[in-house]
CSV table of C-alpha atoms in Angstrom, one decimal:
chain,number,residue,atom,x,y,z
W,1,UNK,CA,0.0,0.0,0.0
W,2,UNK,CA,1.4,3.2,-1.1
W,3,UNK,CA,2.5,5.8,2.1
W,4,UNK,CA,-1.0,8.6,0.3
W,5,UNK,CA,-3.3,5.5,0.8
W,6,UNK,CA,-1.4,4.6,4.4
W,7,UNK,CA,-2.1,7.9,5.5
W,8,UNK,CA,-5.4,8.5,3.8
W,9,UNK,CA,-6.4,4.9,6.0
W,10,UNK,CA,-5.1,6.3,9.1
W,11,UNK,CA,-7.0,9.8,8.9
W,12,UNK,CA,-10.2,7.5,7.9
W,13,UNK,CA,-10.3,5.4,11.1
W,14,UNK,CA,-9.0,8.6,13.2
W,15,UNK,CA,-12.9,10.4,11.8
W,16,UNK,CA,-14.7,6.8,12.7
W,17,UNK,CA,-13.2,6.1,15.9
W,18,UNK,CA,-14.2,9.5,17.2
W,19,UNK,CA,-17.1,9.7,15.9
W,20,UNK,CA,-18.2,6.5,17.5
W,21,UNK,CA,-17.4,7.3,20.6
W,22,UNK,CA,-19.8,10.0,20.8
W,23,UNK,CA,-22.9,9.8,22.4
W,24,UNK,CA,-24.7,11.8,20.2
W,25,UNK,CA,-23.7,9.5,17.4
W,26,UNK,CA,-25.2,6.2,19.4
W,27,UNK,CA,-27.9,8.3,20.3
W,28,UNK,CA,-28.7,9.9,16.3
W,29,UNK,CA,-28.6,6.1,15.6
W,30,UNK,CA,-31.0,4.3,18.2
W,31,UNK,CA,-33.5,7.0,17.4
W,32,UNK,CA,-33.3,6.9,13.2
W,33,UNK,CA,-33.7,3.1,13.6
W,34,UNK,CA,-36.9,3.6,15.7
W,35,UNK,CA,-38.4,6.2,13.5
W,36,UNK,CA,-38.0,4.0,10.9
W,37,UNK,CA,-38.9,0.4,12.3
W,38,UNK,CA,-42.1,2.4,14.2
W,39,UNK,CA,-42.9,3.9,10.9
W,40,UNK,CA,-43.3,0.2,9.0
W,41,UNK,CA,-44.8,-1.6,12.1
W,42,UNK,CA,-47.3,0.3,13.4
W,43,UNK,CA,-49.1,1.1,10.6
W,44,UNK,CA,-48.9,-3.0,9.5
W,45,UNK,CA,-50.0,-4.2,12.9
W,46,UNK,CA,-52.9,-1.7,13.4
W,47,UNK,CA,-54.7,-2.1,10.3
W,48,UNK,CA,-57.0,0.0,8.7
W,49,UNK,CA,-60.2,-0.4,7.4
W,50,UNK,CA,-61.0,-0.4,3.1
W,51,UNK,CA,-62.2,3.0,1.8
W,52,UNK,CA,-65.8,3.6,1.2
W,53,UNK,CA,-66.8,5.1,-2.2
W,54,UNK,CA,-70.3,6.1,-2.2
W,55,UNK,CA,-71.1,5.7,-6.1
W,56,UNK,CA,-74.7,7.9,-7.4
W,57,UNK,CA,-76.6,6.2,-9.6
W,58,UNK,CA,-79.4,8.5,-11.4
W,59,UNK,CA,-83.1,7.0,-12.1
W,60,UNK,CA,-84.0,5.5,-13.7
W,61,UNK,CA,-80.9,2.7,-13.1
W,62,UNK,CA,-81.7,-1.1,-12.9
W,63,UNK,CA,-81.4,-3.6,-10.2
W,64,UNK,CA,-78.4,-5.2,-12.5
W,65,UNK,CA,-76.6,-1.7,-12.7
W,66,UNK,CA,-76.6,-1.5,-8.7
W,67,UNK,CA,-75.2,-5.2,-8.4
W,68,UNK,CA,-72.6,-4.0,-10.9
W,69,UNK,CA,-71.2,-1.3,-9.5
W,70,UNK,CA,-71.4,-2.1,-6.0
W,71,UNK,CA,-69.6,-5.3,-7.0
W,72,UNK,CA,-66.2,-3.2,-8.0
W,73,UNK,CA,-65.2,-3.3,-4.3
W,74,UNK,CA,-63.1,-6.4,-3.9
W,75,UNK,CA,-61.5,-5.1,-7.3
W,76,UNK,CA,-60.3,-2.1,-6.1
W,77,UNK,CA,-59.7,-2.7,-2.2
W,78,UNK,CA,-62.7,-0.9,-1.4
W,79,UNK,CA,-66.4,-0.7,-0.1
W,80,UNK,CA,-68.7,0.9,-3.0
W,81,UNK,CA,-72.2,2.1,-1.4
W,82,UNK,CA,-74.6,3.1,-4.5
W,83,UNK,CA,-77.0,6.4,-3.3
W,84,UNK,CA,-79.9,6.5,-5.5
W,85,UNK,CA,-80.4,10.5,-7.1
W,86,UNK,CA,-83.3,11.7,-8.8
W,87,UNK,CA,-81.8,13.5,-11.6
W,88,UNK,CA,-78.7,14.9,-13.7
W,89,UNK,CA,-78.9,18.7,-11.5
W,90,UNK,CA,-79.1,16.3,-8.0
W,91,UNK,CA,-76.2,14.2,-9.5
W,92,UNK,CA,-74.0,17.7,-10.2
W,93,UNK,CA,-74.4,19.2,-7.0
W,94,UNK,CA,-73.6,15.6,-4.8
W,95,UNK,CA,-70.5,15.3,-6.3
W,96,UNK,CA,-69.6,19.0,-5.7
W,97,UNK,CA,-70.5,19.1,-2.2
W,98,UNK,CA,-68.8,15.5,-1.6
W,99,UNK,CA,-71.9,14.0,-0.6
W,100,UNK,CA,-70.7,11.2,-3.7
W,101,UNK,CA,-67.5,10.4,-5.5
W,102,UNK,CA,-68.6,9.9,-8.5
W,103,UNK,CA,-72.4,9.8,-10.1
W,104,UNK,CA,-73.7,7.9,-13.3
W,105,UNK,CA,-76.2,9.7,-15.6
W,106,UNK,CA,-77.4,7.0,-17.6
W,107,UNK,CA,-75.1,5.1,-19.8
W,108,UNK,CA,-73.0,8.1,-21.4
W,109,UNK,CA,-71.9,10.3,-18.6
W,110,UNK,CA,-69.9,10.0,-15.3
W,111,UNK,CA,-69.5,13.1,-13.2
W,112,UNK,CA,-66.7,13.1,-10.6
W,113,UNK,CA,-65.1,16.5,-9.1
W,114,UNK,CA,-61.5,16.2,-9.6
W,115,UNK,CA,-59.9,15.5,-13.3
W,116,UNK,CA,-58.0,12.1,-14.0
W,117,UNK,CA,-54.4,12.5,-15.4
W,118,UNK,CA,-53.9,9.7,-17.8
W,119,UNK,CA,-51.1,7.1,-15.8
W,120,UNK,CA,-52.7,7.7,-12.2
W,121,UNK,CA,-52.3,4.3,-10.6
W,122,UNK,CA,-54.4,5.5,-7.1
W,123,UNK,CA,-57.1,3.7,-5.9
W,124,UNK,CA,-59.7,6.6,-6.3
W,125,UNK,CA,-58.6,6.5,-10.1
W,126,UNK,CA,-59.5,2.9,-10.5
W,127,UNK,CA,-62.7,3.0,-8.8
W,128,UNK,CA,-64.1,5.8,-11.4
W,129,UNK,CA,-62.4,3.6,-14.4
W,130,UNK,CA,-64.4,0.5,-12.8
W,131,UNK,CA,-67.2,2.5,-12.3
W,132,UNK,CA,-67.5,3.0,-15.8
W,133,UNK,CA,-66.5,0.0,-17.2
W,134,UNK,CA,-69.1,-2.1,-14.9
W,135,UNK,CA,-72.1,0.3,-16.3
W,136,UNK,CA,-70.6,-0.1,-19.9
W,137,UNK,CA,-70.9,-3.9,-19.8
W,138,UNK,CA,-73.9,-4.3,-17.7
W,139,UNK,CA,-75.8,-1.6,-20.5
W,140,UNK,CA,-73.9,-3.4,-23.3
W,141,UNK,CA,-75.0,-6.4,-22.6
W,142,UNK,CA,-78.7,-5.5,-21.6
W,143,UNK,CA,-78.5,-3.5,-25.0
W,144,UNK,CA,-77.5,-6.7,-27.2
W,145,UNK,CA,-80.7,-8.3,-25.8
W,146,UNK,CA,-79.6,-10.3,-22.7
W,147,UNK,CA,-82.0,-10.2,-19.8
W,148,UNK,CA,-80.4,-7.8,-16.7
W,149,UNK,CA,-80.1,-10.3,-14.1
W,150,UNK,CA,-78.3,-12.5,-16.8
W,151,UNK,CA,-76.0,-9.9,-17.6
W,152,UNK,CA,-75.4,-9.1,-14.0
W,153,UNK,CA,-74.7,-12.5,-13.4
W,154,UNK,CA,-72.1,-12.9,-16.3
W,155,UNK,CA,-70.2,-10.0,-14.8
W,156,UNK,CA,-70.4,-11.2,-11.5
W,157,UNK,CA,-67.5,-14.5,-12.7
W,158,UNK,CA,-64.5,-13.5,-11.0
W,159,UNK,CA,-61.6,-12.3,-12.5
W,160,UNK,CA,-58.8,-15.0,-13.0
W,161,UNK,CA,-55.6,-15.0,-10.6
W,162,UNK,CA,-52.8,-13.4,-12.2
W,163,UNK,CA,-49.2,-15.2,-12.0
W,164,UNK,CA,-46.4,-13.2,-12.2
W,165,UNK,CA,-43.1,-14.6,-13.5
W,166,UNK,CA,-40.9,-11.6,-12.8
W,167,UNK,CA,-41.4,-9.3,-9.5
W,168,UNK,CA,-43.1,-5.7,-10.4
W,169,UNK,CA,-41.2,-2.9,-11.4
W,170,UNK,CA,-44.1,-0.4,-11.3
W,171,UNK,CA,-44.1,3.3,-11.2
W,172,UNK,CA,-45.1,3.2,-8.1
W,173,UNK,CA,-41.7,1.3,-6.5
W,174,UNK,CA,-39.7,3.7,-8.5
W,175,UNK,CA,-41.4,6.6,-6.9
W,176,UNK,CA,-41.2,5.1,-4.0
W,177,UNK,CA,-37.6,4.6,-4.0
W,178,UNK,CA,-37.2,8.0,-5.1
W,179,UNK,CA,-38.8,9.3,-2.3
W,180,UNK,CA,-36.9,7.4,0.0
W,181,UNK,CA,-33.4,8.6,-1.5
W,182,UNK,CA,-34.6,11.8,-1.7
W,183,UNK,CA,-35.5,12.3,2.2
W,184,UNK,CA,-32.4,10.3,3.2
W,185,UNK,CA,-29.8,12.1,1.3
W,186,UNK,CA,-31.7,15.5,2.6
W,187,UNK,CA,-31.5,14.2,5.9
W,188,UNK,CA,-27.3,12.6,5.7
W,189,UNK,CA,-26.4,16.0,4.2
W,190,UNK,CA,-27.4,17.7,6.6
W,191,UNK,CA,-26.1,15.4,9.1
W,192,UNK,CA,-22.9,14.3,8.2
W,193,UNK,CA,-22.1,17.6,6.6
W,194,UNK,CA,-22.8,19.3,9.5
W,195,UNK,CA,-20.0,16.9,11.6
W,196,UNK,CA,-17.8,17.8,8.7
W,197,UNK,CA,-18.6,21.3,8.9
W,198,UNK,CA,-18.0,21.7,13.0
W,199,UNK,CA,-14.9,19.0,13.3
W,200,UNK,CA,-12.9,21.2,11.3
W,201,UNK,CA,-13.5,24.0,12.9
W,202,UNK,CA,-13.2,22.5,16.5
W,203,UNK,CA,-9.9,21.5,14.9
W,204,UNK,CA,-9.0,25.0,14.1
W,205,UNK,CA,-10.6,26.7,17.3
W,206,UNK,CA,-8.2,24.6,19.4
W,207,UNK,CA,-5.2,24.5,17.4
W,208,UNK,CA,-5.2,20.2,16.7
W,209,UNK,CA,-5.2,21.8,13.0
W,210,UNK,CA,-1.6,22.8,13.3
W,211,UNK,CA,-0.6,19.5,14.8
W,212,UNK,CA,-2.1,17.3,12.2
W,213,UNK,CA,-0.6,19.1,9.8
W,214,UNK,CA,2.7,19.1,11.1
W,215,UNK,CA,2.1,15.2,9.5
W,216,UNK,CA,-0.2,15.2,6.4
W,217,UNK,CA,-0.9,17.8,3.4
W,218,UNK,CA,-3.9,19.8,4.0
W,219,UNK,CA,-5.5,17.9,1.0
W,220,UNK,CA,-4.5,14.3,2.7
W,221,UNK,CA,-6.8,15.4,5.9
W,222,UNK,CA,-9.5,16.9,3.8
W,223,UNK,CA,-9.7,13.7,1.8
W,224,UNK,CA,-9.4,11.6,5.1
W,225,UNK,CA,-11.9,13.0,7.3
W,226,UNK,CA,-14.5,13.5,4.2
W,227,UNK,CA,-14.0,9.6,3.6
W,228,UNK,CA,-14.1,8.5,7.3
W,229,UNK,CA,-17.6,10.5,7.7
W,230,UNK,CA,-18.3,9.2,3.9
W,231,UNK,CA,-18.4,5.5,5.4
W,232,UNK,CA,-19.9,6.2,8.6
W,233,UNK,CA,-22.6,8.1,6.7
W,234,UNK,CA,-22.7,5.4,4.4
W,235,UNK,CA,-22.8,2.4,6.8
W,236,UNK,CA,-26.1,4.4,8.6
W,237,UNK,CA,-27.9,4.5,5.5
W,238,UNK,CA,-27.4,0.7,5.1
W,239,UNK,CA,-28.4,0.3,8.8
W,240,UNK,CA,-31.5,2.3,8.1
W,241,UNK,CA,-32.6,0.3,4.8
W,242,UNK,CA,-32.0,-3.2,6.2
W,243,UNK,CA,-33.8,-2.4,9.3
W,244,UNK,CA,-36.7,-1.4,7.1
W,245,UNK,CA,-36.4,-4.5,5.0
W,246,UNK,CA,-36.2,-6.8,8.1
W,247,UNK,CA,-39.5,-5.1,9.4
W,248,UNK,CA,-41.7,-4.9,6.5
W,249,UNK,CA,-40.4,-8.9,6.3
W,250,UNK,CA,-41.7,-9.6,9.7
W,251,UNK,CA,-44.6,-7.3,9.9
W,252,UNK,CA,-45.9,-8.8,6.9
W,253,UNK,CA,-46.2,-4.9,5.4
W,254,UNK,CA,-46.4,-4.6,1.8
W,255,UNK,CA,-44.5,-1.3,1.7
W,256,UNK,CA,-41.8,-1.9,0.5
W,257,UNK,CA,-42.6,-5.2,-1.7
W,258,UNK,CA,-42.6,-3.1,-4.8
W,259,UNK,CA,-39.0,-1.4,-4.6
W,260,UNK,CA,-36.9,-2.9,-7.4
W,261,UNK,CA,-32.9,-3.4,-7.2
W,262,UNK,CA,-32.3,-1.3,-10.0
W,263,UNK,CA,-34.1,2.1,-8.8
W,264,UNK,CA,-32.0,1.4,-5.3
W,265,UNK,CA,-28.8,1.2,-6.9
W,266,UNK,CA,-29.7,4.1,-9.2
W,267,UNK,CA,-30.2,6.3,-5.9
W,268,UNK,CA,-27.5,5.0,-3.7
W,269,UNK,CA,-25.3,5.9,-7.1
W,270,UNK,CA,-27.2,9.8,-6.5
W,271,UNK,CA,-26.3,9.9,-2.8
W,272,UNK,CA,-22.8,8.7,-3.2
W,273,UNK,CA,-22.3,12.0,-5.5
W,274,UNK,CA,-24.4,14.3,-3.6
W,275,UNK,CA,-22.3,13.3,-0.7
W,276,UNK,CA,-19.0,13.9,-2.3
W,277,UNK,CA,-19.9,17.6,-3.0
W,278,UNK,CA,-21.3,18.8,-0.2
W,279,UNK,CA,-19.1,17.7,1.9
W,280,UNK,CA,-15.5,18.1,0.3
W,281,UNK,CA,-17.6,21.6,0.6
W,282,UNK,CA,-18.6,21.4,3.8
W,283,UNK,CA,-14.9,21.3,4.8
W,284,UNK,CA,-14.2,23.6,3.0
W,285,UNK,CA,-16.8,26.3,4.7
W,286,UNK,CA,-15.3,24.9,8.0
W,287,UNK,CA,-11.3,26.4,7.4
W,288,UNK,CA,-13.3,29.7,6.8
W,289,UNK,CA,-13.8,30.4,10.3
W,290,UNK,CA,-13.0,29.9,13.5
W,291,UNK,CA,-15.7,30.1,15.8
W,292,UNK,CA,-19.1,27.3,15.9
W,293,UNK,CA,-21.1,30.7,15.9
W,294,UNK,CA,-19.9,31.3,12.8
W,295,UNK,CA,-21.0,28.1,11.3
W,296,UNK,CA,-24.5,29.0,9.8
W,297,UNK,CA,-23.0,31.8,7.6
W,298,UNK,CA,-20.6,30.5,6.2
W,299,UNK,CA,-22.5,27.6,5.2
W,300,UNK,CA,-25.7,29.4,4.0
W,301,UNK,CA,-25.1,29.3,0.3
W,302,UNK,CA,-24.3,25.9,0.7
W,303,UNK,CA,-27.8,25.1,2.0
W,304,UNK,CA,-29.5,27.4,-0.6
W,305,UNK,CA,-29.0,24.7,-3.8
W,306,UNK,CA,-29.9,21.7,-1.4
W,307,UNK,CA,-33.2,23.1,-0.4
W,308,UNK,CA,-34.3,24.5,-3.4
W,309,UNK,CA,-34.0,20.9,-5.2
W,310,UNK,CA,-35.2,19.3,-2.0
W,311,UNK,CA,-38.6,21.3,-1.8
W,312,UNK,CA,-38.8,21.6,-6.2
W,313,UNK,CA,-37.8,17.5,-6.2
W,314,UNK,CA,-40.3,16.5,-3.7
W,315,UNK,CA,-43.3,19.0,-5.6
W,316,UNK,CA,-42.6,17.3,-8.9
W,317,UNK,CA,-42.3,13.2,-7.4
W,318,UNK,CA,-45.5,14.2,-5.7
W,319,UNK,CA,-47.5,15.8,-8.3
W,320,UNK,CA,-46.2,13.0,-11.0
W,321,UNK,CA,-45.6,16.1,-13.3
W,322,UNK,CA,-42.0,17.6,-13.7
W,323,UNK,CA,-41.8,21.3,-14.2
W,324,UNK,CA,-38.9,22.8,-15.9
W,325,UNK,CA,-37.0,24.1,-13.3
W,326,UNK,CA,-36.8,20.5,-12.6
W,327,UNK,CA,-35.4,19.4,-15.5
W,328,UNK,CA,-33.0,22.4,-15.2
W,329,UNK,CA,-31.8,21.4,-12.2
W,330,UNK,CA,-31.1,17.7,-12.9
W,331,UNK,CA,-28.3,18.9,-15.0
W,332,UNK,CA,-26.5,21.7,-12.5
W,333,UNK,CA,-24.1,19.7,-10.4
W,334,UNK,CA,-25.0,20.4,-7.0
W,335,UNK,CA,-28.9,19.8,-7.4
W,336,UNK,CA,-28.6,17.0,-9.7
W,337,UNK,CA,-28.5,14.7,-7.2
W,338,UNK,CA,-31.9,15.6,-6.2
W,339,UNK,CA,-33.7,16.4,-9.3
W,340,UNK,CA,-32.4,13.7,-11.9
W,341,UNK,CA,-33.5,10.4,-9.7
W,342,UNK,CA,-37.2,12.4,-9.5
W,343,UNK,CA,-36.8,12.4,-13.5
W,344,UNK,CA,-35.8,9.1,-14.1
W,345,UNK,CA,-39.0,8.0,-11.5
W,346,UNK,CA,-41.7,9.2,-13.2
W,347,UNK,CA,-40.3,8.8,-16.6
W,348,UNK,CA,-39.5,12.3,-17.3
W,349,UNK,CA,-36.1,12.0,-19.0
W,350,UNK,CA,-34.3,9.4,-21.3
W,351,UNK,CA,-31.3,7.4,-20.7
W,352,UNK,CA,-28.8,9.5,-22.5
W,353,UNK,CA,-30.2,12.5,-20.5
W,354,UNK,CA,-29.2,10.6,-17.1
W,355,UNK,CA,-26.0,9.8,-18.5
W,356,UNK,CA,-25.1,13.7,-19.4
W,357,UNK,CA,-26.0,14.7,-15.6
W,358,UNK,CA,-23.8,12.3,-14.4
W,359,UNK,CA,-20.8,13.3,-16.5
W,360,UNK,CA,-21.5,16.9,-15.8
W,361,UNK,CA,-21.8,16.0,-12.1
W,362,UNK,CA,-18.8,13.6,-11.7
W,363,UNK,CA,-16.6,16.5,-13.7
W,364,UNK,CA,-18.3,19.1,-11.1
W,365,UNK,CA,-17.4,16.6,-8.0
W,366,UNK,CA,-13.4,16.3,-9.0
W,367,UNK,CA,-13.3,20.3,-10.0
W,368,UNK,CA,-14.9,21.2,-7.0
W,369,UNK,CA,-13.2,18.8,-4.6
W,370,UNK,CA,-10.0,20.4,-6.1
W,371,UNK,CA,-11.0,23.8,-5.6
W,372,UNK,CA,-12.2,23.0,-2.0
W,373,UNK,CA,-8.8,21.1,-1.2
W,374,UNK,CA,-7.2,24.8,-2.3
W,375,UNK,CA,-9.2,26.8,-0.2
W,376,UNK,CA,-9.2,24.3,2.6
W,377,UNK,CA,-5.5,24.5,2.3
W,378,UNK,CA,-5.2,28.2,1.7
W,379,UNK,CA,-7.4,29.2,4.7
W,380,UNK,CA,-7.4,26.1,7.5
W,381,UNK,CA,-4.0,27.4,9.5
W,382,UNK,CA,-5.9,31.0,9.6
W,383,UNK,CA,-7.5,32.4,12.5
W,384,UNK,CA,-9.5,34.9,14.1
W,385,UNK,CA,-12.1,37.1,11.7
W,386,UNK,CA,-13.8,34.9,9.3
W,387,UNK,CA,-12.7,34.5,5.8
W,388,UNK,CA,-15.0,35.3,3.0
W,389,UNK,CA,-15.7,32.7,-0.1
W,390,UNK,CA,-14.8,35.0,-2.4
W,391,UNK,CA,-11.3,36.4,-0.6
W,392,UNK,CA,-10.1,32.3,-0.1
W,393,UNK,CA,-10.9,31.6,-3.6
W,394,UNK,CA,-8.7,34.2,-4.7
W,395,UNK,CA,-5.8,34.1,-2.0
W,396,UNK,CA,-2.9,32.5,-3.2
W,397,UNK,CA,-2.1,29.1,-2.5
W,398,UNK,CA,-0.6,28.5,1.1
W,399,UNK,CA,2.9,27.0,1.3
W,400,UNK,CA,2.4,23.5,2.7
W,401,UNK,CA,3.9,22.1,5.6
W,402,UNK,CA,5.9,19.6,5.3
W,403,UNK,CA,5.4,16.5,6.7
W,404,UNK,CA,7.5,15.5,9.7
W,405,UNK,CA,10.1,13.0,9.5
């Protein structure tokens, strides 16, 4: 092992060790694991009751039409409860006051208050799509001369079972998945970067700086103690996903019986770049300044690009609909990360696209890491008033101390 990898090992296990010793750290831990395991078992061992969907039907509507409809239930999930309405106006105003989800006017006309976007998968879209389809047969049929309760009872054969040969790989896992990245790389940033961000400048406020670096090169404990955090940070989030795993196993929850290994890998690949530059960046702020107090200012435009793709990511994964300061941001390096796993979940972006934001990101992660290695360099032996961004990126570089004998 070459002497940069020896001491690149060394400053590694130095960043684990003490962080592991820390309370806060066993603390942090016990109480993500709990969150996490509480939020996949309680819901699976309480329960909950189906949905009910109360279904208008407007006279005159046969017997047959009433058994149809209120026999989409087991289909969906769901309870359907048919009211009985007098007329189209009755129908209207029902469904705008919520007293019904959906009402059927005859044979040609469903009324329901909120529009369907073409691809929603959610329960209430497939009760108004079985809805209709139930009064298009049983009105078909009756139509083409067969008596109602004949027609009811043809549509009354259940469906057969489905066998699947391969596991799902729905839109739904992959939204799911990207939901989980998305929240647990918001969450590690802010985490991990922030131990980043405060051990170097504890380092700095109490002079260890200048004895470490009577040792190593600036960049050799930059890279060490981003990489130590790196695995710690790393090794949580594993912790965290097989702890969910293990309970929705035992729980017998189907939450997370959709996600698919590619979408996983996909986003772990996402939050191993996100990490990289933040946090090289992170360490960066940290040299700036000597004082804790100081913390929050110098990391402030930092935060900025992180929570405007956190909030804009989450807004487009919810709404299924990607805007185009989405799509803008999935290809500017430090929002990537959050906006280009959104894109590739709801099928907003093409294959080629995803590999041009990684290139552009991977070239931003080794230019940036270089440029924060500088100013870490140029700025970490400094102290007393903070330094700005803008005065550190332009100082000179800083003659390196040599590394002791």
């Amino acid at each position: 092992m070459s002497t940069g990898a020896s001491i690149l090992r060394l400053i590694a296990a130095r960043e684990i060790r003490e962080r592991l010793r820390t309370r806060a750290f066993r603390v942090m831990t016990v109480l993500t694991l709990l969150i996490v395991i509480g939020s996949i078992a309680i819901p699976s061992l309480q329960g909950s009751d189906p949905p009910v969907y109360d279904v208008g039907l407007v006279a005159p509507a046969s017997e047959a039409i009433h058994l149809a409809v209120e026999g989409i239930g087991p289909q969906i999930g769901a309870d359907v409860d048919v009211v009985d309405l007098p007329d189209a106006a009755t129908a209207e105003a029902a469904v705008r006051t919520g007293k019904v989800d959906v009402a059927v006017v005859g044979a040609e006309q469903l009324i329901i208050g909120k529009a369907i976007e073409r691809g929603d998968g959610s329960r209430r879209a497939r009760m108004v799509v079985s809805v209709a389809e139930a009064v298009r047969l049983q009105v078909g049929l009756e139509r083409a001369g067969l008596q109602a309760d004949k027609a009811a009872a043809a549509l009354a054969s259940p469906p057969p079972r489905l066998v699947a040969q391969r596991p799902s790989s729905t839109d739904d896992s992959r939204r799911f998945t990207a939901l989980a990245g998305l929240v647990l790389l918001y969450v590690q940033l802010l985490q991990y970067g922030g131990w980043v961000l405060f051990g170097v400048i504890e380092e700095k406020s109490s002079r260890v700086i200048e004895v470490l670096l009577s040792a190593v090169r600036p960049g050799q404990l930059l890279a060490g103690k981003v990489v130590g955090i790196g695995l710690l940070a790393l090794g949580h989030s594993l912790l965290l996903v097989v702890a969910a795993l293990v309970t929705a196993s035992v729980t017998g929850s189907d939450l997370l019986q959709h996600t698919a290994f590619v979408p996983i890998v996909t986003t772990a690949g996402w939050f191993l770049l996100g990490y990289a530059l933040y946090c090289t960046l992170y360490a960066a702020a940290g040299s700036l300044v000597s004082r804790q107090e100081d913390a929050q200012n110098v990391s402030a435009p930092l935060m900025l690009p992180m929570l405007a793709a956190y909030f804009t990511s989450i807004t487009a994964l919810t709404g299924g609909d990607a805007s185009m300061i989405v799509k803008v941001l999935a290809y500017v390096p430090l929002t990537a990360p959050f906006a280009m796993p959104v894109l590739v979940a709801i099928g907003a972006v093409h294959p080629w696209q995803v590999a041009v934001s990684v290139a552009i990101t991977l070239g931003a992660a080794i230019l940036l890491g270089r440029g924060a290695a500088a100013i870490y360099s140029r700025s970490v032996l400094r102290t007393g008033q903070r330094i700005r961004w803008r005065d550190a990126m332009r100082r000179a570089p800083a003659v390196e101390i040599p590394a002791s004998a």
